Coordinates of C-alpha atoms in Angstrom, one line a residue:
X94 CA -5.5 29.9 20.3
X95 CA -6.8 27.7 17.6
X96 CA -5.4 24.5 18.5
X97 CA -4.4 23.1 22.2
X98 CA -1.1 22.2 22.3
X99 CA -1.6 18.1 22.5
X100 CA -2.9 18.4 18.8
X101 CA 0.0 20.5 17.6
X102 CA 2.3 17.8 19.0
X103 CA 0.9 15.4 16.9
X104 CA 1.6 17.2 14.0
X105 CA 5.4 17.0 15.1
X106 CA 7.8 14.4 13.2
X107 CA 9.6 15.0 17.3
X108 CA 7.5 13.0 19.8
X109 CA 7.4 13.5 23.2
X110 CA 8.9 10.5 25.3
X111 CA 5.9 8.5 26.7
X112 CA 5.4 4.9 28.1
X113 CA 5.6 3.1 24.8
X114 CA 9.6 5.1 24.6
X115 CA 11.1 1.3 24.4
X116 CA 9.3 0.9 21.3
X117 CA 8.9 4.5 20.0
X118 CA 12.4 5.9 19.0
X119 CA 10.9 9.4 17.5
X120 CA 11.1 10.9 21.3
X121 CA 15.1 11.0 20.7
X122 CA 16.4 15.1 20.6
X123 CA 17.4 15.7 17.0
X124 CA 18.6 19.1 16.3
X125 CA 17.9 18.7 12.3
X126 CA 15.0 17.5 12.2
X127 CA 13.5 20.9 14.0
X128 CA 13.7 22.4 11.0
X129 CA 11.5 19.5 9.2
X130 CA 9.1 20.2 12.5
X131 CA 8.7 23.9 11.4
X132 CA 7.5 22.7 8.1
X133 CA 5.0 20.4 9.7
X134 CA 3.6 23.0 11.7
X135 CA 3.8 25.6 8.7
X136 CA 1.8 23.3 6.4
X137 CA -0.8 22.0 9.2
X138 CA -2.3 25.4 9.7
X139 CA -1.9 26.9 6.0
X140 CA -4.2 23.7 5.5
X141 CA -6.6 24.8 7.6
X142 CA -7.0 28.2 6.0
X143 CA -3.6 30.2 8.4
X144 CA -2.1 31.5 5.2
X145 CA -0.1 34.2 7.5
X146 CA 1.5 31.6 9.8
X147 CA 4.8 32.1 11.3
X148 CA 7.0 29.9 13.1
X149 CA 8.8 32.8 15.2
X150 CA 11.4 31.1 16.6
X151 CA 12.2 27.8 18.1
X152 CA 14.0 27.7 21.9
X153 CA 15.5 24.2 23.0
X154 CA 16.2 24.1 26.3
X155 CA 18.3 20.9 28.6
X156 CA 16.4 20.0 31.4
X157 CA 18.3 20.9 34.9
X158 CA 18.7 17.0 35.2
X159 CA 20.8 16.9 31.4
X160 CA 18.2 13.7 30.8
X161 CA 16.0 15.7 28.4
X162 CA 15.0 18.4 26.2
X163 CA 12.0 20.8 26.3
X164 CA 11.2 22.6 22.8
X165 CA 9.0 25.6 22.8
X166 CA 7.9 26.5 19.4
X167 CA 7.0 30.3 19.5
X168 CA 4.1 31.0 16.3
X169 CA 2.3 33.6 15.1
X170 CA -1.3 31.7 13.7
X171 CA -2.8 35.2 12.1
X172 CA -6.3 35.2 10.5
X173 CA -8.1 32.1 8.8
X174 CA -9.4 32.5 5.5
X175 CA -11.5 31.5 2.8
X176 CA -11.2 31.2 -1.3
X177 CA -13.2 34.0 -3.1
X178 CA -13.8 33.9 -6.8
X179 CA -12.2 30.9 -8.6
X180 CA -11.4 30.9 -12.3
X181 CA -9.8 29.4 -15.1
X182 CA -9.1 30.6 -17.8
X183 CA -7.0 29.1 -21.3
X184 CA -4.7 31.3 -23.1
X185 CA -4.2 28.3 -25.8
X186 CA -6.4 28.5 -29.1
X187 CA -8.4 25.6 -29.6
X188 CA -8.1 24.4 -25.6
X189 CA -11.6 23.8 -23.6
X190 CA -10.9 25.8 -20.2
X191 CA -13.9 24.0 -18.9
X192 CA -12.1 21.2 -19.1
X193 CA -9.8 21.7 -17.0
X194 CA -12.3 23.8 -14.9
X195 CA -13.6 20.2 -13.9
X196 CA -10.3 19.1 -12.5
X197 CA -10.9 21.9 -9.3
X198 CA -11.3 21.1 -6.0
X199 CA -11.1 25.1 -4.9
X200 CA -14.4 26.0 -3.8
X201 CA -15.6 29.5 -3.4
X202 CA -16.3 29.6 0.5
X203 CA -14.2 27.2 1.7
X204 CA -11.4 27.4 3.9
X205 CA -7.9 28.1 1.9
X206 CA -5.6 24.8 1.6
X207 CA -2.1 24.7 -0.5
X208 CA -2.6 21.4 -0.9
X209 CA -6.2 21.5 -2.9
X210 CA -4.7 24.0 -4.8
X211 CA -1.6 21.3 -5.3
X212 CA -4.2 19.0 -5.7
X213 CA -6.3 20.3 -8.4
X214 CA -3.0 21.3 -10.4
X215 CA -1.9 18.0 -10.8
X216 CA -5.4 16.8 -11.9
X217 CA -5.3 19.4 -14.5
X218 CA -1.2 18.4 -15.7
X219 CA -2.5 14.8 -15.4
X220 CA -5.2 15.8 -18.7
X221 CA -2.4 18.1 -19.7
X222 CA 0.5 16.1 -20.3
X223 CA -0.8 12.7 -19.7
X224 CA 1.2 11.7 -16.5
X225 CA -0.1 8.8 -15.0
X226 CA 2.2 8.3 -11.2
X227 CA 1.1 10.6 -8.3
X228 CA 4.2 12.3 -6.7
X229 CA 3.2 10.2 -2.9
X230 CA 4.2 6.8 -4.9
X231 CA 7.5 7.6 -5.5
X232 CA 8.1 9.5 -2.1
X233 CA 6.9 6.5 0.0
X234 CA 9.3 4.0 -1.1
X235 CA 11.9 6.6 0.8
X236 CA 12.6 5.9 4.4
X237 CA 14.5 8.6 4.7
X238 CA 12.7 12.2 5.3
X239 CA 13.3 15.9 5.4
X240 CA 16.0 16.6 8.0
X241 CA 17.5 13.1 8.3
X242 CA 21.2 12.9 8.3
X243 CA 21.9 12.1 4.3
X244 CA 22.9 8.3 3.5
X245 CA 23.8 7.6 0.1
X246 CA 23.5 4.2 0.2
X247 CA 19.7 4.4 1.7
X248 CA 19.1 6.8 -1.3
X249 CA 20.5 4.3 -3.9
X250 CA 18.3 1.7 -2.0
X251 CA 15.4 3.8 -2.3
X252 CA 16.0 4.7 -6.1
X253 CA 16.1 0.5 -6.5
X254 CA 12.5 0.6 -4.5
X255 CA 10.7 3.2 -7.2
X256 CA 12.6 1.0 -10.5
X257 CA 11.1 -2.2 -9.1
X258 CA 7.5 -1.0 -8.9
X259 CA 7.6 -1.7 -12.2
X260 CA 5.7 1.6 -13.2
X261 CA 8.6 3.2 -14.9
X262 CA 10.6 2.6 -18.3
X263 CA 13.0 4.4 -16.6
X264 CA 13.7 5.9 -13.5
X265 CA 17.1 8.1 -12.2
X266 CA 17.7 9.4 -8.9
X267 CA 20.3 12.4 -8.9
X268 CA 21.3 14.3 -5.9
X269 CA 22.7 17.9 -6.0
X270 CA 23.6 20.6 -3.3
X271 CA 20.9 22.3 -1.6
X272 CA 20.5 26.2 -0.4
X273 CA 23.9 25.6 1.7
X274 CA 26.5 23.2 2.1
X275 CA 25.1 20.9 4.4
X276 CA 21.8 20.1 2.3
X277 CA 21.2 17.8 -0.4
X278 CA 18.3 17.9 -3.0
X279 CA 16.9 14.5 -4.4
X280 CA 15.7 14.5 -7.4
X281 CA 13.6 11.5 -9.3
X282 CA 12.9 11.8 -12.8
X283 CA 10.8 8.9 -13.8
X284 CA 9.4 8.1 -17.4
X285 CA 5.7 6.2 -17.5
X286 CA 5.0 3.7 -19.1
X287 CA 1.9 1.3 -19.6
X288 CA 0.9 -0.7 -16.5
X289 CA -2.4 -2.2 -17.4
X290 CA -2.9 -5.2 -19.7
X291 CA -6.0 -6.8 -21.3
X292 CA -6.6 -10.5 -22.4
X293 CA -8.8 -11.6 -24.7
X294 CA -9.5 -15.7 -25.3
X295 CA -11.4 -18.3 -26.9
X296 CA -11.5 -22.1 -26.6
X297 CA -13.7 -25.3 -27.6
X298 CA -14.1 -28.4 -25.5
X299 CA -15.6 -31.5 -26.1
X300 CA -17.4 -31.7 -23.1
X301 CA -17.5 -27.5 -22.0
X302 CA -18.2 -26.8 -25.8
X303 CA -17.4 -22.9 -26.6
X304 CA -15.8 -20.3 -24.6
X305 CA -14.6 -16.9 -24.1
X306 CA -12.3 -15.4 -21.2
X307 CA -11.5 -11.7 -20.9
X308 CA -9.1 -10.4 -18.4
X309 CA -8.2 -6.8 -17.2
X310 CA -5.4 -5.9 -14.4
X311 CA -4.0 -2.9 -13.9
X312 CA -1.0 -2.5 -11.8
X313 CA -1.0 1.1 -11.1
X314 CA -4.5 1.9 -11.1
X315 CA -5.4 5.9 -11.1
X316 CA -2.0 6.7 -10.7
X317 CA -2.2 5.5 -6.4
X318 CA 0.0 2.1 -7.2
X319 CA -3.0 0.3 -6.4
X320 CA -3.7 -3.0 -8.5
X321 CA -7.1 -4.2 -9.6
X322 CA -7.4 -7.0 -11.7
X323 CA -10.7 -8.2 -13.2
X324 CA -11.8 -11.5 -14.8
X325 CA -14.7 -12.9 -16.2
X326 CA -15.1 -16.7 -18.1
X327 CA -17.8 -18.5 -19.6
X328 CA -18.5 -21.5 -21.9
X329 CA -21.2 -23.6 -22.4
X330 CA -21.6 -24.9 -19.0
X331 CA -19.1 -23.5 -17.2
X332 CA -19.1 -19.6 -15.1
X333 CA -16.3 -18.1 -13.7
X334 CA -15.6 -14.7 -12.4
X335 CA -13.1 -12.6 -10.3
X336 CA -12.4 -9.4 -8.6
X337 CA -8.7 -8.3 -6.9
X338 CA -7.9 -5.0 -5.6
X339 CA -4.4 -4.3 -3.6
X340 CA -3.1 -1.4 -2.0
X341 CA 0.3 -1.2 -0.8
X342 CA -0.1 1.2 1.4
X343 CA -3.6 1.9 3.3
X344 CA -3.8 4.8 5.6
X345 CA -0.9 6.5 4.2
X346 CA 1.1 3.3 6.2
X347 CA 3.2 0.3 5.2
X348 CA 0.3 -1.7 5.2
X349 CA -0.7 -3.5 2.3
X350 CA -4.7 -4.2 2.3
X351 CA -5.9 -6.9 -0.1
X352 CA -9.3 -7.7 -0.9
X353 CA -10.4 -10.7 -3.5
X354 CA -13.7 -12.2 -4.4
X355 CA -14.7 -15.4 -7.0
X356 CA -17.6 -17.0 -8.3
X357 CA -17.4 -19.9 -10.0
X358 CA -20.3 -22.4 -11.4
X359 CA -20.0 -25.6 -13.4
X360 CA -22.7 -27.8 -14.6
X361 CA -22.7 -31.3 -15.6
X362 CA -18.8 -31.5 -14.6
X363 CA -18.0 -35.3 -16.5
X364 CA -21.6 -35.6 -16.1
X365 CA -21.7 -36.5 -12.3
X366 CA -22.8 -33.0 -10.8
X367 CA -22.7 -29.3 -10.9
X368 CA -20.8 -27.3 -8.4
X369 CA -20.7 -23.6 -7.5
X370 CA -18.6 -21.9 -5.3
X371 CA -18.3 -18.4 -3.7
X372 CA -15.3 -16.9 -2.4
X373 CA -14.5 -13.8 -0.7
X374 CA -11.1 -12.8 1.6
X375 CA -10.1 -9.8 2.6
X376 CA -6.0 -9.4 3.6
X377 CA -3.6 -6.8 5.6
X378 CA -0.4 -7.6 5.5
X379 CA 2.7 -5.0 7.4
X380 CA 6.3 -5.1 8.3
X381 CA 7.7 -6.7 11.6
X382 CA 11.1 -6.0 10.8
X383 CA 13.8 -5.1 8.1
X384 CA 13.2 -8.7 6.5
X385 CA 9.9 -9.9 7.9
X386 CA 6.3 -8.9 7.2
X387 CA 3.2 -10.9 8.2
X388 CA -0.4 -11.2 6.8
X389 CA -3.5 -11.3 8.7
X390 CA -6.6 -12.7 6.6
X391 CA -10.2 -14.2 6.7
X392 CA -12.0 -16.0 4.1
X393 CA -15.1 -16.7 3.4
X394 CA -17.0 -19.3 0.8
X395 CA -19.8 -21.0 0.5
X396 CA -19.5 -24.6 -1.6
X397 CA -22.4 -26.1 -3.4
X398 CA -22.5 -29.7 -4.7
X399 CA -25.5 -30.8 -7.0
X400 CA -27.6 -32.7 -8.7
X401 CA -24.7 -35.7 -8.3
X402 CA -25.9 -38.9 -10.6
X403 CA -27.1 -41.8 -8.4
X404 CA -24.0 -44.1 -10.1
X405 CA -21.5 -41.9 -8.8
X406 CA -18.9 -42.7 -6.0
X407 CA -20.7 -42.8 -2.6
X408 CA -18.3 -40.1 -1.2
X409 CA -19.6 -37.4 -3.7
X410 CA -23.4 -38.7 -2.7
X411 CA -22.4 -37.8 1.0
X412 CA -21.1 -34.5 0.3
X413 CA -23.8 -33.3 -1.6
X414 CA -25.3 -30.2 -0.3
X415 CA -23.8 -26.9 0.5
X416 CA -21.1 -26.1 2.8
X417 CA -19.5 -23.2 4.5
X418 CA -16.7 -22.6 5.3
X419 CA -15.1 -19.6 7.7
X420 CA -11.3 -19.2 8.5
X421 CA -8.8 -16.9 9.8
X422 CA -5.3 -17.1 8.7
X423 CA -1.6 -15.8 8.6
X424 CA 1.4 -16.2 6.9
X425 CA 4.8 -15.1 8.0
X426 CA 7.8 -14.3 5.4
X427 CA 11.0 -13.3 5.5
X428 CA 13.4 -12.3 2.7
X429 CA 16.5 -11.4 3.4
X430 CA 16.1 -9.2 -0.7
X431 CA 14.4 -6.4 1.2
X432 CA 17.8 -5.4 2.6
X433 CA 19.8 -6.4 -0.6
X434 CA 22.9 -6.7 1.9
X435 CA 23.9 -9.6 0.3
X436 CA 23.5 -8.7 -3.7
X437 CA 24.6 -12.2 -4.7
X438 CA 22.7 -14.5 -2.6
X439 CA 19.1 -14.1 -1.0
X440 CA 17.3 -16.6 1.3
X441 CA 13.3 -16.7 1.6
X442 CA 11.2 -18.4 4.5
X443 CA 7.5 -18.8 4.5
X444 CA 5.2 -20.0 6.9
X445 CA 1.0 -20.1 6.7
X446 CA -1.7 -21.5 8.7
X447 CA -5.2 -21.2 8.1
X448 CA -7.8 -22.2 11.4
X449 CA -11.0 -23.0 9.4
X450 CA -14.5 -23.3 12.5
X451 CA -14.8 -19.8 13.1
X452 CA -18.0 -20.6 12.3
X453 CA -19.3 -22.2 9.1
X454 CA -19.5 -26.2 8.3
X455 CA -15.6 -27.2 8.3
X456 CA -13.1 -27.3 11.0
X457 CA -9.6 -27.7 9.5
X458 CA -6.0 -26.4 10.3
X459 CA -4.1 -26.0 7.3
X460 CA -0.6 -25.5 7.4
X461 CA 2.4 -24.8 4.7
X462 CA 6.0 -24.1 5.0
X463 CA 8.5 -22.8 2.1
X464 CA 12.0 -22.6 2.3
X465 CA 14.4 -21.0 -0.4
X466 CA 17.8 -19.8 -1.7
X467 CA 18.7 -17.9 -4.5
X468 CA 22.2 -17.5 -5.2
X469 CA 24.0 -15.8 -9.1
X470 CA 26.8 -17.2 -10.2
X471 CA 29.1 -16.8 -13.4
X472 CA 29.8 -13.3 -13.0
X473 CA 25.8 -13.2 -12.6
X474 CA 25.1 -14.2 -15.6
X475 CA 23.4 -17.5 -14.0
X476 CA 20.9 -17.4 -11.5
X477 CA 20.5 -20.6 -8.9
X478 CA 17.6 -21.6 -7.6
X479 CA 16.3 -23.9 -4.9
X480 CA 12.7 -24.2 -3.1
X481 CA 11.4 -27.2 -0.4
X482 CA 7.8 -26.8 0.4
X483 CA 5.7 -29.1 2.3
X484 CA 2.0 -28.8 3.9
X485 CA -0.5 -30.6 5.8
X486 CA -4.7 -30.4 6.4
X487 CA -5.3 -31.3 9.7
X488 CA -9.5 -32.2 11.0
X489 CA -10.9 -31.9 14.1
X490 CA -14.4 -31.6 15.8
X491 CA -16.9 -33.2 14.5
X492 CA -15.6 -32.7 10.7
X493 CA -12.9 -34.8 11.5
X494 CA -15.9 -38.0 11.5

């Protein structure tokens, strides 16, 4: 009664076969993964407060034609309900409860949800014990899910996925038997280490006289794998400073949104004119295949060129003023290292363009190409490398006068 019956569906790992079945696989009749479905449908409405839920039985049934299935999923929802009083207390001398009483999310009124509860426990382990990782980091870099047939290679693949984050001093995957025969348990026990780093620097030039750089990136940032990285420069005449924040997977997807913005301001550059420069591109980049993944992006930046000395070249007196410039772009990769089928040798292709006059002062078609193999030799104790690359800036319009 809550709920019509399209937005339960939804809530199904099983999809029901559509137009887009050529492309869609999901709408294929798996009798594990119902189990996996009851779970989904369990956790949907416990989340919206159905603590007495029930899946009461599951009937599939052949159509008369033997060219599909129907599933009817027979539930009990039962009452909704709400969190009362909300306490907590600390049975350890010397430990602030209040503390950790700042890490809830439970909220006296609200509807009751598992997953706040789960939610606010791990904010309180996190000032507990320190731990840094949350659990959906790990868990995405498995392709395989609850109810899928068990592949031990996937799972070894998967275990190579969470040790190359880089996140981890260590990390194990084990697999033991599950609550009968034909179930397995993975297990992940992972041990933190630092992800962040912090540069400090000073230099002297002759002509840019003192300065000071200080750099912060952090490759796991809160615990969500995302990466920020910040920068900032200065000396005596020269400004520079820089923002980058990734995250591999926006939405709760395989997409990986990027988003990057500079400033940068000289003045008196070899004494012939000052420049600034402001730059700002955001990115999403997501799979097209086992090997391939492409990036869409658009950048933005405005060029300023000033105060330019009256003996200077008569191409940086034409140019002076400020120009901007507008561009969409892609770049297609594919590296065959993704599938690790081949542990000895790996082959990379890359391919950009960039279509600046989407607006803006310049009109210009830039386009790069990369090519490379890797390859370990001497019982892989020696690792080969070769790389071609090659590029070209083409003009057109009236920019190209």
């Amino acid at each position: 009664r809550a709920y019509s019956d399209r937005r339960l569906r939804n809530v199904l790992e099983t999809k029901q076969a559509g137009l887009l079945r050529t492309f869609i696989r999901r709408d294929t009749f798996a009798p594990e993964r119902i189990p996996l479905d009851e779970q989904l449908l369990t956790d949907f409405y416990r989340s919206q407060g159905y603590a007495d839920f029930r899946v009461q039985g599951v009937a599939p049934e052949i159509a008369r034609e033997r060219d599909a299935f129907f599933i009817t999923f027979n539930i009990s929802e039962g009452p909704r309900y709400r969190f009362g009083r909300v306490e907590t207390i600390s049975e350890i001398p010397g430990v602030d409860a209040s503390l950790f009483a700042e890490q809830s999310r439970v909220r006296r009124g609200s509807f009751y949800n598992p997953s706040v509860i789960d939610t606010s426990i791990r904010r309180m382990e996190t000032i507990a014990i320190h731990t840094t990782t949350l659990d959906q980091v790990i868990r995405r870099q498995f392709t395989t899910v609850e109810g899928d047939p068990f592949n031990p290679r996937e799972i070894r693949n998967s275990a190579e996925r969470v040790r190359a984050l880089g996140y981890f001093a260590d990390a194990q995957v084990q697999t033991r038997e599950g609550s009968s025969p034909d179930q397995v348990i993975v297990g992940v026990n992972v041990e933190e280490q630092p992800t962040g780093s912090l540069s400090l620097g000073a230099s002297y030039g002759v002509n840019s006289g003192v300065g000071f750089n200080i750099g912060l990136t952090e490759q796991n940032f809160l615990g969500r794998g995302q990466t920020l990285g910040l920068q900032l420069q200065t000396a005596t005449d020269d400004r520079a400073a820089g923002v980058t924040f990734i995250e591999p997977f926006f939405l709760g997807r395989d997409l990986r949104f990027g988003f990057s913005a500079n400033y940068t301001e000289t003045e008196g550059l070899n004494s012939d004119f000052d420049t600034r420069q402001i730059r700002i591109q955001p990115s999403l980049e997501f799979p097209i295949s086992a090997n391939a993944r492409i990036e869409l992006r658009y950048r933005i930046s405005e060029d300023k060129l000033s105060n330019v000395t009256e003996d200077s070249s008569a191409l940086l007196i034409a140019e002076e003023g400020t120009r901007l410039t507008s561009s969409l772009g892609y770049t297609y990769n594919w590296d065959s290292r993704r599938t690790g089928l081949d542990p000895l040798t790996a082959y990379r292709f890359r391919f950009s363009q960039d279509f600046a006059g989407a607006g803006g002062d310049t009109k210009t078609i830039t386009t790069t190409a990369l090519a490379g193999v890797e390859s370990t030799a001497w019982r892989e104790s020696v690792t080969l490398r070769g790389e071609v690359e090659a590029g070209a800036i083409y003009t057109y319009g009236d920019y190209s006068t």
